[in-house]
Amino acid sequence: MTRQLALMGGTFDPIHMGHLKVAQSIYEALHFEKIVFLPAYIPPHKLGQNSSPAADRLAMVKLALQDYPAFTLDDMEIKKGGLSYTYETVEAIRAKHPDYEIYFLIGADSLVQLASWYHIRELLDEVKFVVARRPGYKPDQSQLEYHFGPGVMERLVFVDTVRLHISSTDIRARVRAGKPIKGLVPAAVEKYIYEHHLYQA
Ligand code: ATP
Ligand code: MG
């Protein structure tokens, strides 16, 4: 049987229980050997928004993954710096893990933006996307086919995982407003956020 791994890309500013629980349920449902978290340095669609330093985002991912033995971290995009294009990252991952079939895990909100991804059609030939349903985002098949061609649905695996109303945006806003974030992020990440004064006004 082919070994399969899934990549989980994101800015993780900060990593939260939405990422972790969705990844865990997909890991269990689809029997991946591992899930590789890939923090982005600056994703092209987030240029201009102020994000936390890569070192902090990376440190929080490391703390969070301690509780999940099947989840690993690859910091290649952060090490490389500059813009991160998933198409190029996937090529590098493939070289590192030649004996694996590679999937890419995204939330349904990212599906909407997929059309703007660099070399997306080539990327869709390379990897299948596992799409986790996310509250507030409904995939539109005809729109997807319009953007990516009639075969696109075969390259997308929709998974009905736990639906969690958790986002990094909301967590940053809660910290800024002095509201608790207990339970939204792992305890070690919560501690890191306060100790390093992240997301404060
Ligand atoms: P932000 O609010 O800053 O955009 P985010 O919560 O969306 O942060 P990202 O780092 O942007 O987190 O997301 C990384 C990946 O995880 C994306 O593919 C996103 O769709 C997915 N994701 C994040 N939160 C959830 C969630 N609650 N349910 C399903 N997928 C999620
Ligand atoms: Mg996001």
XYZ file of N, CA, C and O and ligand atoms in Angstrom:
836
model
N 0.838 -1.200 0.000
C 0.000 0.000 0.000
C 0.874 1.252 0.000
O 1.866 1.309 0.708
N 0.496 2.208 -0.804
C 1.269 3.456 -0.855
C 1.171 4.200 0.468
O 0.103 4.287 1.063
N 2.280 4.706 0.866
C 2.271 5.511 2.090
C 1.739 6.896 1.740
O 2.035 7.424 0.680
N 0.944 7.426 2.631
C 0.314 8.726 2.352
C 0.582 9.722 3.464
O 0.491 9.375 4.631
N 0.922 10.920 3.056
C 1.048 11.973 4.063
C 0.231 13.174 3.620
O -0.021 13.368 2.428
N -0.177 13.946 4.589
C -0.943 15.152 4.283
C -0.177 16.365 4.778
O 0.422 16.339 5.851
N -0.191 17.414 3.975
C 0.448 18.670 4.344
C -0.617 19.629 4.855
O -1.709 19.701 4.290
N -0.289 20.324 5.918
C -1.211 21.305 6.469
C -0.492 22.661 6.462
O 0.377 22.904 7.303
N -0.794 23.485 5.493
C -0.136 24.783 5.397
C -0.956 25.860 6.090
O -2.167 25.723 6.245
N -0.295 26.914 6.506
C -1.029 28.018 7.117
C -0.070 29.044 7.679
O 1.144 28.823 7.699
N -0.636 30.160 8.126
C 0.227 31.140 8.786
C 0.345 30.804 10.278
O 1.300 31.167 10.918
N -0.678 30.131 10.811
C -0.654 29.703 12.214
C -0.298 30.867 13.140
O 0.646 30.791 13.916
N -1.095 31.899 13.047
C -0.828 33.147 13.781
C -1.995 33.485 14.699
O -2.681 34.487 14.476
N -2.271 32.664 15.748
C -1.529 31.471 16.162
C -2.184 30.179 15.676
O -3.324 30.194 15.202
N -1.449 29.058 15.843
C -2.053 27.729 15.655
C -3.148 27.601 16.710
O -3.025 28.144 17.812
N -4.265 26.938 16.366
C -5.374 26.830 17.318
C -6.030 25.454 17.245
O -5.654 24.616 16.418
N -7.020 25.247 18.125
C -7.666 23.933 18.208
C -8.439 23.590 16.941
O -8.682 22.421 16.667
N -8.819 24.601 16.157
C -9.469 24.319 14.871
C -8.507 23.553 13.972
O -8.843 22.491 13.431
N -7.293 24.058 13.830
C -6.284 23.369 13.016
C -6.048 21.945 13.534
O -6.023 20.985 12.769
N -5.879 21.861 14.846
C -5.453 20.583 15.425
C -6.562 19.536 15.399
O -6.326 18.385 15.043
N -7.771 19.946 15.734
C -8.868 18.963 15.764
C -9.263 18.538 14.361
O -9.595 17.376 14.116
N -9.240 19.474 13.420
C -9.567 19.128 12.038
C -8.498 18.175 11.492
O -8.803 17.141 10.895
N -7.237 18.493 11.742
C -6.155 17.626 11.269
C -6.245 16.248 11.921
O -6.062 15.225 11.259
N -6.558 16.217 13.213
C -6.646 14.934 13.912
C -7.792 14.091 13.355
O -7.632 12.890 13.141
N -8.938 14.698 13.082
C -10.048 13.871 12.604
C -9.795 13.415 11.167
O -10.164 12.303 10.796
N -9.112 14.230 10.374
C -8.773 13.797 9.011
C -7.703 12.702 9.054
O -7.758 11.727 8.312
N -6.775 12.846 9.958
C -5.743 11.826 10.147
C -6.395 10.482 10.477
O -6.027 9.440 9.919
N -7.381 10.503 11.341
C -8.049 9.261 11.740
C -8.964 8.725 10.650
O -9.013 7.531 10.404
N -9.665 9.624 9.961
C -10.641 9.174 8.963
C -9.965 8.643 7.694
O -10.424 7.670 7.094
N -8.890 9.268 7.271
C -8.281 8.902 5.986
C -6.996 8.094 6.134
O -6.351 7.773 5.140
N -6.620 7.789 7.348
C -5.473 6.905 7.597
C -4.168 7.394 6.985
O -3.447 6.623 6.356
N -3.884 8.660 7.163
C -2.574 9.150 6.745
C -1.526 8.633 7.724
O -1.829 8.396 8.889
N -0.307 8.437 7.217
C 0.757 8.003 8.122
C 1.183 9.162 9.021
O 1.502 8.985 10.183
N 1.188 10.346 8.437
C 1.496 11.520 9.251
C 0.924 12.782 8.607
O 0.594 12.786 7.423
N 0.866 13.807 9.402
C 0.454 15.112 8.900
C 1.612 16.073 9.151
O 2.124 16.163 10.266
N 2.033 16.729 8.092
C 3.173 17.634 8.194
C 2.672 19.074 8.205
O 2.057 19.529 7.232
N 2.893 19.776 9.286
C 2.506 21.185 9.390
C 3.590 22.039 8.755
O 4.772 21.858 9.028
N 3.143 22.944 7.905
C 4.056 23.767 7.109
C 3.747 25.236 7.326
O 2.992 25.840 6.559
N 4.318 25.831 8.356
C 4.048 27.264 8.546
C 4.635 28.077 7.393
O 5.784 27.851 6.996
N 3.845 29.000 6.890
C 4.290 29.838 5.767
C 5.100 31.009 6.301
O 4.849 31.509 7.398
N 6.048 31.449 5.523
C 6.782 32.656 5.914
C 5.840 33.851 5.757
O 5.370 34.412 6.712
N 5.518 34.217 4.532
C 4.451 35.183 4.262
C 3.672 34.646 3.069
O 4.195 34.629 1.976
N 2.467 34.181 3.282
C 1.733 33.688 2.120
C 1.359 34.875 1.232
O 1.013 35.939 1.756
N 1.424 34.704 -0.064
C 1.172 35.819 -0.969
C -0.135 36.560 -0.699
O -0.173 37.788 -0.769
N -1.200 35.836 -0.322
C -2.488 36.507 -0.121
C -2.549 37.266 1.199
O -3.543 37.925 1.477
N -1.536 37.139 2.037
C -1.568 37.863 3.311
C -0.540 38.979 3.370
O -0.377 39.623 4.401
N 0.162 39.214 2.277
C 1.127 40.299 2.229
C 0.429 41.602 2.576
O -0.657 41.882 2.094
N 1.072 42.414 3.425
C 0.463 43.690 3.751
C -0.249 43.673 5.079
O -0.293 44.664 5.775
N -0.795 42.516 5.468
C -1.398 42.436 6.797
C -0.251 42.217 7.778
O 0.697 41.523 7.475
N -0.351 42.798 8.955
C 0.768 42.581 9.875
C 0.627 41.250 10.588
O -0.343 40.991 11.275
N 1.606 40.398 10.391
C 1.564 39.103 11.054
C 2.710 39.028 12.054
O 3.643 39.822 12.019
N 2.620 38.069 12.983
C 3.650 37.910 13.999
C 4.919 37.377 13.363
O 4.878 36.729 12.324
N 6.068 37.627 14.023
C 7.322 37.108 13.486
C 7.263 35.599 13.273
O 6.621 34.879 14.053
N 7.939 35.156 12.240
C 7.962 33.731 11.919
C 8.438 32.913 13.122
O 7.916 31.825 13.382
N 9.414 33.435 13.868
C 9.966 32.678 15.001
C 8.886 32.385 16.045
O 8.848 31.293 16.613
N 7.993 33.343 16.294
C 6.920 33.120 17.266
C 5.904 32.107 16.740
O 5.458 31.215 17.464
N 5.527 32.256 15.481
C 4.534 31.331 14.919
C 5.078 29.899 14.917
O 4.367 28.942 15.250
N 6.363 29.793 14.593
C 7.021 28.489 14.584
C 7.084 27.896 15.992
O 6.780 26.715 16.194
N 7.445 28.713 16.963
C 7.553 28.242 18.348
C 6.199 27.723 18.836
O 6.113 26.685 19.500
N 5.128 28.429 18.464
C 3.790 28.004 18.912
C 3.369 26.699 18.239
O 2.743 25.844 18.877
N 3.729 26.528 16.964
C 3.404 25.260 16.293
C 4.146 24.121 16.983
O 3.571 23.072 17.276
N 5.411 24.348 17.301
C 6.197 23.304 17.995
C 5.546 22.920 19.318
O 5.414 21.740 19.630
N 5.138 23.911 20.100
C 4.502 23.633 21.392
C 3.210 22.842 21.193
O 2.946 21.874 21.905
N 2.422 23.247 20.211
C 1.131 22.596 19.980
C 1.303 21.146 19.544
O 0.546 20.268 19.959
N 2.287 20.888 18.719
C 2.437 19.546 18.151
C 2.982 18.526 19.146
O 2.908 17.322 18.897
N 3.493 19.005 20.272
C 4.002 18.085 21.298
C 2.962 17.053 21.727
O 3.306 15.937 22.080
N 1.695 17.440 21.676
C 0.634 16.533 22.133
C 0.145 15.580 21.033
O -0.745 14.784 21.270
N 0.676 15.704 19.823
C 0.170 14.926 18.694
C 1.304 14.180 17.994
O 1.948 14.726 17.100
N 1.525 12.917 18.386
C 2.679 12.173 17.860
C 2.688 11.987 16.335
O 3.759 11.874 15.757
N 1.527 11.989 15.696
C 1.508 11.764 14.238
C 1.710 13.056 13.451
O 1.768 13.031 12.227
N 1.788 14.155 14.162
C 1.952 15.437 13.471
C 3.410 15.873 13.539
O 4.023 15.863 14.606
N 3.949 16.264 12.410
C 5.325 16.748 12.397
C 5.364 18.152 11.812
O 4.373 18.647 11.264
N 6.511 18.761 11.946
C 6.681 20.139 11.517
C 7.751 20.194 10.443
O 8.779 19.529 10.549
N 7.508 20.963 9.402
C 8.559 21.243 8.429
C 8.659 22.761 8.296
O 7.688 23.409 7.914
N 9.816 23.289 8.624
C 9.962 24.751 8.625
C 10.630 25.259 7.346
O 11.192 26.340 7.333
N 10.535 24.488 6.273
C 11.264 24.883 5.055
C 10.824 26.234 4.478
O 11.651 26.994 4.000
N 9.548 26.545 4.569
C 9.109 27.824 3.991
C 9.649 28.995 4.809
O 10.037 30.018 4.257
N 9.671 28.822 6.116
C 10.185 29.885 6.980
C 11.694 30.036 6.807
O 12.221 31.137 6.722
N 12.394 28.895 6.694
C 13.847 28.940 6.472
C 14.180 29.631 5.162
O 15.129 30.399 5.061
N 13.370 29.342 4.149
C 13.609 29.909 2.825
C 13.337 31.413 2.840
O 14.040 32.189 2.204
N 12.331 31.820 3.591
C 11.971 33.235 3.659
C 11.266 33.686 2.397
O 11.025 32.888 1.485
N 10.912 34.935 2.346
C 10.242 35.472 1.155
C 8.872 34.877 0.948
O 8.213 34.445 1.891
N 8.426 34.860 -0.256
C 7.104 34.330 -0.557
C 7.125 32.809 -0.556
O 8.115 32.198 -0.930
N 6.025 32.215 -0.121
C 5.917 30.763 -0.133
C 4.868 30.353 -1.147
O 3.711 30.703 -0.997
N 5.281 29.647 -2.158
C 4.312 29.116 -3.115
C 4.172 27.622 -2.883
O 5.158 26.881 -2.950
N 2.934 27.206 -2.620
C 2.707 25.804 -2.304
C 3.217 24.888 -3.407
O 3.734 23.814 -3.142
N 3.090 25.351 -4.649
C 3.548 24.526 -5.763
C 5.025 24.159 -5.601
O 5.424 22.997 -5.771
N 5.855 25.148 -5.226
C 7.292 24.894 -5.057
C 7.565 24.074 -3.794
O 8.429 23.196 -3.790
N 6.806 24.352 -2.755
C 6.982 23.598 -1.508
C 6.678 22.122 -1.727
O 7.396 21.254 -1.239
N 5.605 21.861 -2.465
C 5.220 20.476 -2.702
C 6.314 19.731 -3.483
O 6.615 18.574 -3.196
N 6.939 20.424 -4.426
C 8.057 19.812 -5.162
C 9.173 19.414 -4.197
O 9.746 18.332 -4.295
N 9.474 20.306 -3.258
C 10.544 20.042 -2.284
C 10.153 18.914 -1.328
O 10.973 18.071 -0.968
N 8.890 18.891 -0.928
C 8.404 17.825 -0.036
C 8.478 16.479 -0.753
O 8.874 15.469 -0.184
N 8.126 16.492 -2.018
C 8.167 15.268 -2.807
C 9.596 14.720 -2.871
O 9.820 13.516 -2.778
N 10.561 15.626 -3.015
C 11.961 15.206 -3.061
C 12.405 14.623 -1.712
O 13.167 13.666 -1.651
N 11.868 15.204 -0.631
C 12.214 14.723 0.712
C 11.536 13.400 1.056
O 12.029 12.630 1.851
N 10.330 13.199 0.505
C 9.550 12.001 0.836
C 9.130 11.288 -0.458
O 7.950 11.248 -0.787
N 10.104 10.724 -1.183
C 9.795 10.170 -2.509
C 8.823 8.992 -2.472
O 8.138 8.728 -3.451
N 8.739 8.300 -1.347
C 7.895 7.114 -1.280
C 6.490 7.396 -0.766
O 5.743 6.481 -0.443
N 6.105 8.661 -0.729
C 4.765 8.993 -0.229
C 3.880 9.607 -1.310
O 4.358 10.339 -2.175
N 2.612 9.296 -1.201
C 1.608 10.009 -1.983
C 1.239 11.232 -1.135
O 0.991 11.100 0.070
N 1.211 12.412 -1.760
C 1.048 13.640 -0.986
C -0.330 14.274 -1.182
O -0.802 14.436 -2.303
N -0.939 14.605 -0.076
C -2.218 15.310 -0.074
C -1.987 16.676 0.556
O -1.054 16.860 1.319
N -2.872 17.582 0.254
C -2.766 18.899 0.873
C -4.080 19.218 1.555
O -5.152 19.142 0.945
N -3.975 19.533 2.819
C -5.156 19.740 3.648
C -5.493 21.229 3.744
O -4.635 22.027 4.093
N -6.735 21.583 3.413
C -7.150 22.988 3.540
C -8.555 23.071 4.122
O -9.330 22.123 4.044
N -8.871 24.214 4.671
C -10.235 24.465 5.120
C -11.042 25.008 3.953
O -10.482 25.544 2.990
N -12.344 24.851 4.020
C -13.208 25.242 2.910
C -13.053 26.714 2.526
O -13.242 27.087 1.370
N -12.657 27.548 3.485
C -12.482 28.968 3.155
C -11.315 29.160 2.186
O -11.349 30.029 1.317
N -10.284 28.323 2.306
C -9.134 28.431 1.408
C -9.458 27.973 -0.004
O -8.811 28.383 -0.966
N -10.457 27.115 -0.109
C -10.873 26.620 -1.424
C -11.309 27.776 -2.321
O -11.040 27.795 -3.519
N -11.941 28.745 -1.722
C -12.416 29.915 -2.452
C -11.243 30.664 -3.102
O -11.358 31.219 -4.181
N -10.113 30.657 -2.393
C -8.955 31.415 -2.875
C -8.057 30.616 -3.805
O -7.127 31.165 -4.391
N -8.335 29.336 -3.929
C -7.436 28.439 -4.663
C -7.106 28.926 -6.070
O -5.978 28.760 -6.543
N -8.087 29.552 -6.721
C -7.892 29.991 -8.105
C -6.712 30.942 -8.247
O -6.086 31.016 -9.297
N -6.397 31.643 -7.156
C -5.313 32.623 -7.239
C -3.957 32.012 -6.880
O -2.945 32.696 -6.919
N -3.944 30.734 -6.513
C -2.674 30.108 -6.145
C -1.770 29.965 -7.367
O -2.228 29.667 -8.468
N -0.500 30.139 -7.124
C 0.526 30.027 -8.164
C 0.526 28.612 -8.750
O 0.566 27.632 -8.013
N 0.444 28.510 -10.073
C 0.485 27.212 -10.771
C -0.543 26.226 -10.225
O -0.234 25.045 -10.064
N -1.743 26.730 -9.962
C -2.720 25.874 -9.292
C -3.105 24.638 -10.117
O -3.270 23.549 -9.581
N -3.193 24.800 -11.432
C -3.582 23.624 -12.235
C -2.517 22.527 -12.170
O -2.838 21.344 -12.059
N -1.245 22.934 -12.206
C -0.157 21.960 -12.079
C -0.175 21.338 -10.685
O 0.053 20.134 -10.524
N -0.456 22.181 -9.693
C -0.499 21.694 -8.316
C -1.615 20.654 -8.146
O -1.434 19.629 -7.490
N -2.753 20.922 -8.783
C -3.878 19.978 -8.705
C -3.550 18.647 -9.386
O -4.121 17.612 -9.053
N -2.619 18.667 -10.335
C -2.173 17.415 -10.946
C -1.255 16.642 -10.009
O -1.179 15.420 -10.064
N -0.551 17.384 -9.169
C 0.458 16.791 -8.283
C -0.131 16.216 -7.009
O 0.308 15.182 -6.536
N -1.058 16.961 -6.420
C -1.597 16.548 -5.129
C -3.117 16.614 -5.143
O -3.710 17.393 -5.887
N -3.711 15.762 -4.328
C -5.145 15.892 -4.103
C -5.320 16.780 -2.890
O -4.527 16.742 -1.960
N -6.358 17.584 -2.916
C -6.657 18.444 -1.772
C -7.709 17.786 -0.899
O -8.725 17.313 -1.390
N -7.441 17.742 0.381
C -8.444 17.299 1.337
C -9.068 18.573 1.894
O -8.372 19.414 2.462
N -10.355 18.728 1.690
C -11.018 19.970 2.076
C -11.899 19.737 3.303
O -12.854 18.955 3.257
N -11.532 20.397 4.391
C -12.319 20.279 5.615
C -13.422 21.318 5.582
O -13.173 22.496 5.356
N -14.642 20.883 5.769
C -15.738 21.845 5.779
C -15.554 22.775 6.969
O -15.093 22.364 8.030
N -15.884 24.024 6.751
C -15.688 25.032 7.804
C -16.952 25.874 7.853
O -17.472 26.251 6.797
N -17.437 26.172 9.048
C -18.694 26.925 9.126
C -18.629 28.208 8.303
O -17.625 28.922 8.350
N -19.681 28.468 7.555
C -19.749 29.715 6.799
C -19.243 29.602 5.368
O -19.333 30.552 4.602
N -18.695 28.439 4.993
C -18.162 28.294 3.633
C -18.740 27.064 2.963
O -18.584 25.948 3.433
N -19.417 27.315 1.846
C -20.057 26.213 1.151
C -19.428 26.087 -0.234
O -19.449 27.036 -1.013
N -18.823 24.938 -0.544
C -18.201 24.810 -1.863
C -19.241 24.787 -2.979
O -20.310 24.195 -2.844
N -18.937 25.486 -4.057
C -19.846 25.583 -5.183
C -19.224 24.830 -6.359
O -18.272 25.289 -6.983
N -19.787 23.655 -6.645
C -19.192 22.774 -7.650
C -19.050 23.420 -9.025
O -18.000 23.317 -9.665
N -20.101 24.120 -9.479
C -20.018 24.688 -10.829
C -18.964 25.783 -10.905
O -18.269 25.938 -11.912
N -18.813 26.503 -9.812
C -17.782 27.544 -9.782
C -16.380 26.916 -9.785
O -15.472 27.392 -10.460
N -16.235 25.833 -9.051
C -14.939 25.137 -9.023
C -14.596 24.595 -10.405
O -13.473 24.718 -10.879
N -15.603 24.011 -11.055
C -15.364 23.457 -12.395
C -15.065 24.559 -13.399
O -14.262 24.384 -14.315
N -15.693 25.695 -13.215
C -15.439 26.842 -14.087
C -13.974 27.277 -13.962
O -13.298 27.533 -14.953
N -13.473 27.320 -12.736
C -12.101 27.774 -12.516
C -11.051 26.735 -12.873
O -9.990 27.058 -13.393
N -11.310 25.475 -12.557
C -10.249 24.463 -12.637
C -10.495 23.362 -13.657
O -9.700 22.438 -13.758
N -11.603 23.422 -14.374
C -11.873 22.391 -15.360
C -12.770 21.310 -14.794
O -12.907 21.167 -13.578
N -13.391 20.521 -15.704
C -14.404 19.554 -15.296
C -13.882 18.430 -14.393
O -14.638 17.837 -13.645
N -12.562 18.163 -14.442
C -12.036 17.048 -13.648
C -11.723 17.402 -12.206
O -11.305 16.550 -11.427
N -11.978 18.652 -11.851
C -11.472 19.130 -10.560
C -12.018 18.357 -9.362
O -11.308 18.119 -8.385
N -13.288 17.934 -9.450
C -13.890 17.295 -8.279
C -13.169 15.999 -7.899
O -13.195 15.590 -6.740
N -12.519 15.376 -8.884
C -11.771 14.147 -8.580
C -10.481 14.443 -7.810
O -9.859 13.531 -7.274
N -10.068 15.687 -7.827
C -8.827 16.057 -7.134
C -9.108 16.615 -5.737
O -8.193 16.993 -5.032
N -10.385 16.704 -5.412
C -10.767 17.254 -4.106
C -11.467 16.184 -3.282
O -12.373 15.516 -3.762
N -11.030 16.012 -2.066
C -11.678 15.080 -1.165
C -12.325 15.913 -0.058
O -11.628 16.564 0.716
N -13.650 15.939 -0.039
C -14.334 16.732 0.983
C -14.540 15.891 2.235
O -15.021 14.769 2.150
N -14.181 16.436 3.355
C -14.338 15.692 4.597
C -15.190 16.494 5.567
O -14.957 17.677 5.792
N -16.164 15.800 6.102
C -17.038 16.439 7.078
C -16.455 16.188 8.457
O -16.753 15.211 9.104
N -15.592 17.062 8.865
C -14.960 16.887 10.176
C -15.755 17.675 11.208
O -16.765 18.282 10.885
N -15.246 17.675 12.402
C -15.815 18.554 13.412
C -15.811 19.973 12.841
O -14.840 20.404 12.255
N -16.911 20.684 12.988
C -16.939 22.063 12.492
C -16.727 23.004 13.654
O -17.514 23.033 14.585
N -15.658 23.728 13.594
C -15.298 24.588 14.718
C -15.242 26.044 14.306
O -14.580 26.391 13.340
N -15.943 26.864 15.069
C -15.917 28.309 14.823
C -14.694 28.924 15.495
O -14.829 29.769 16.375
N -13.534 28.463 15.108
C -12.304 29.010 15.697
C -11.445 29.532 14.565
O -11.257 28.841 13.566
N -10.944 30.755 14.706
C -10.010 31.273 13.716
C -8.919 32.058 14.427
O -9.123 32.578 15.533
N -7.778 32.156 13.782
C -6.669 32.938 14.346
C -7.073 34.401 14.464
O -6.714 35.079 15.430
N -7.824 34.889 13.482
C -8.282 36.283 13.509
C -9.054 36.563 14.788
O -8.830 37.570 15.468
N -9.961 35.652 15.117
C -10.778 35.830 16.316
C -9.917 35.756 17.579
O -10.123 36.540 18.513
N -8.960 34.847 17.595
C -8.095 34.719 18.771
C -7.274 35.994 18.972
O -7.173 36.518 20.085
N -6.734 36.527 17.880
C -5.956 37.778 17.997
C -6.837 38.903 18.545
O -6.429 39.672 19.408
N -8.069 38.966 18.047
C -8.993 40.017 18.495
C -9.353 39.837 19.967
O -9.459 40.815 20.713
N -9.533 38.584 20.379
C -9.874 38.328 21.785
C -8.736 38.748 22.706
O -8.968 39.352 23.751
N -7.511 38.424 22.332
C -6.368 38.804 23.170
C -6.299 40.326 23.271
O -6.139 40.891 24.354
N -6.452 40.976 22.127
C -6.394 42.442 22.092
C -7.456 43.041 23.012
O -7.233 44.041 23.672
N -8.628 42.384 23.052
C -9.738 42.903 23.858
C -9.682 42.419 25.312
O -10.591 42.691 26.096
N -8.641 41.645 25.644
C -8.518 41.153 27.016
C -9.474 40.018 27.347
O -9.723 39.721 28.514
N -10.035 39.363 26.327
C -10.951 38.233 26.571
C -10.165 36.929 26.659
O -9.118 36.810 26.020
N -10.674 35.953 27.417
C -9.934 34.684 27.554
C -9.892 33.888 26.247
O -10.797 33.969 25.420
N -8.815 33.127 26.075
C -8.700 32.254 24.892
C -8.491 30.813 25.324
O -8.099 29.965 24.520
N -8.778 30.558 26.584
C -8.633 29.205 27.125
C -9.482 28.230 26.309
O -10.638 28.507 26.026
N -8.894 27.122 25.935
C -9.622 26.113 25.169
C -9.584 26.336 23.672
O -9.847 25.430 22.894
N -9.283 27.564 23.253
C -9.216 27.834 21.807
C -7.853 27.454 21.232
O -7.721 27.173 20.044
N -6.848 27.489 22.097
C -5.488 27.081 21.711
C -4.977 26.125 22.798
O -5.497 26.148 23.913
N -3.983 25.290 22.493
C -3.430 24.443 23.554
C -2.882 25.313 24.688
O -2.462 26.457 24.436
N -2.881 24.791 25.906
C -2.461 25.564 27.075
C -1.050 26.135 26.906
O -0.791 27.283 27.273
N -0.165 25.358 26.317
C 1.216 25.828 26.149
C 1.283 27.017 25.190
O 2.105 27.915 25.346
N 0.398 27.024 24.198
C 0.349 28.136 23.235
C -0.233 29.374 23.909
O 0.252 30.493 23.730
N -1.262 29.159 24.722
C -1.865 30.269 25.470
C -0.798 30.949 26.331
O -0.655 32.178 26.320
N -0.019 30.134 27.025
C 1.041 30.651 27.891
C 2.061 31.440 27.058
O 2.477 32.535 27.442
N 2.419 30.887 25.913
C 3.407 31.554 25.044
C 2.906 32.923 24.593
O 3.636 33.907 24.596
N 1.629 32.973 24.219
C 1.049 34.242 23.736
C 1.157 35.329 24.805
O 1.581 36.448 24.523
N 0.812 34.964 26.056
C 0.875 35.975 27.118
C 2.317 36.323 27.484
O 2.653 37.487 27.677
N 3.171 35.314 27.558
C 4.565 35.583 27.940
C 5.295 36.455 26.926
O 6.203 37.201 27.266
N 4.901 36.315 25.657
C 5.580 37.098 24.614
C 4.770 38.309 24.171
O 5.108 38.948 23.171
N 3.700 38.586 24.904
C 2.874 39.777 24.646
C 2.423 39.869 23.194
O 2.446 40.950 22.593
N 2.035 38.740 22.640
C 1.563 38.759 21.249
C 0.133 39.298 21.191
O -0.632 39.150 22.148
N -0.194 39.892 20.082
C -1.558 40.341 19.756
C -2.114 41.417 20.676
O -3.312 41.637 20.718
N -1.241 42.055 21.436
C -1.747 43.096 22.301
C -1.794 44.430 21.555
O -1.041 44.639 20.620
N -2.699 45.274 21.986
C -2.895 46.549 21.284
C -1.614 47.376 21.252
O -0.817 47.334 22.157
P -6.647 33.666 9.945
O -7.920 34.023 10.648
O -5.464 34.469 10.370
O -6.788 33.542 8.456
P -7.041 30.823 10.250
O -7.737 30.460 11.506
O -7.826 30.825 8.992
O -6.272 32.197 10.469
P -4.769 29.821 8.848
O -3.385 29.687 9.392
O -5.087 30.898 7.906
O -5.771 29.889 10.126
O -5.276 28.453 8.246
C -4.480 27.384 7.835
C -5.399 26.328 7.230
O -6.281 25.807 8.220
C -6.300 26.890 6.109
O -6.402 25.921 5.077
C -7.638 27.074 6.816
O -8.715 26.961 5.901
C -7.634 25.921 7.805
N -8.442 26.174 9.000
C -8.198 27.091 9.961
N -9.139 27.069 10.917
C -10.017 26.106 10.558
C -11.254 25.612 11.137
N -11.741 26.112 12.279
N -11.880 24.616 10.466
C -11.397 24.136 9.291
N -10.258 24.544 8.703
C -9.571 25.532 9.322
Mg -7.099 31.812 7.273
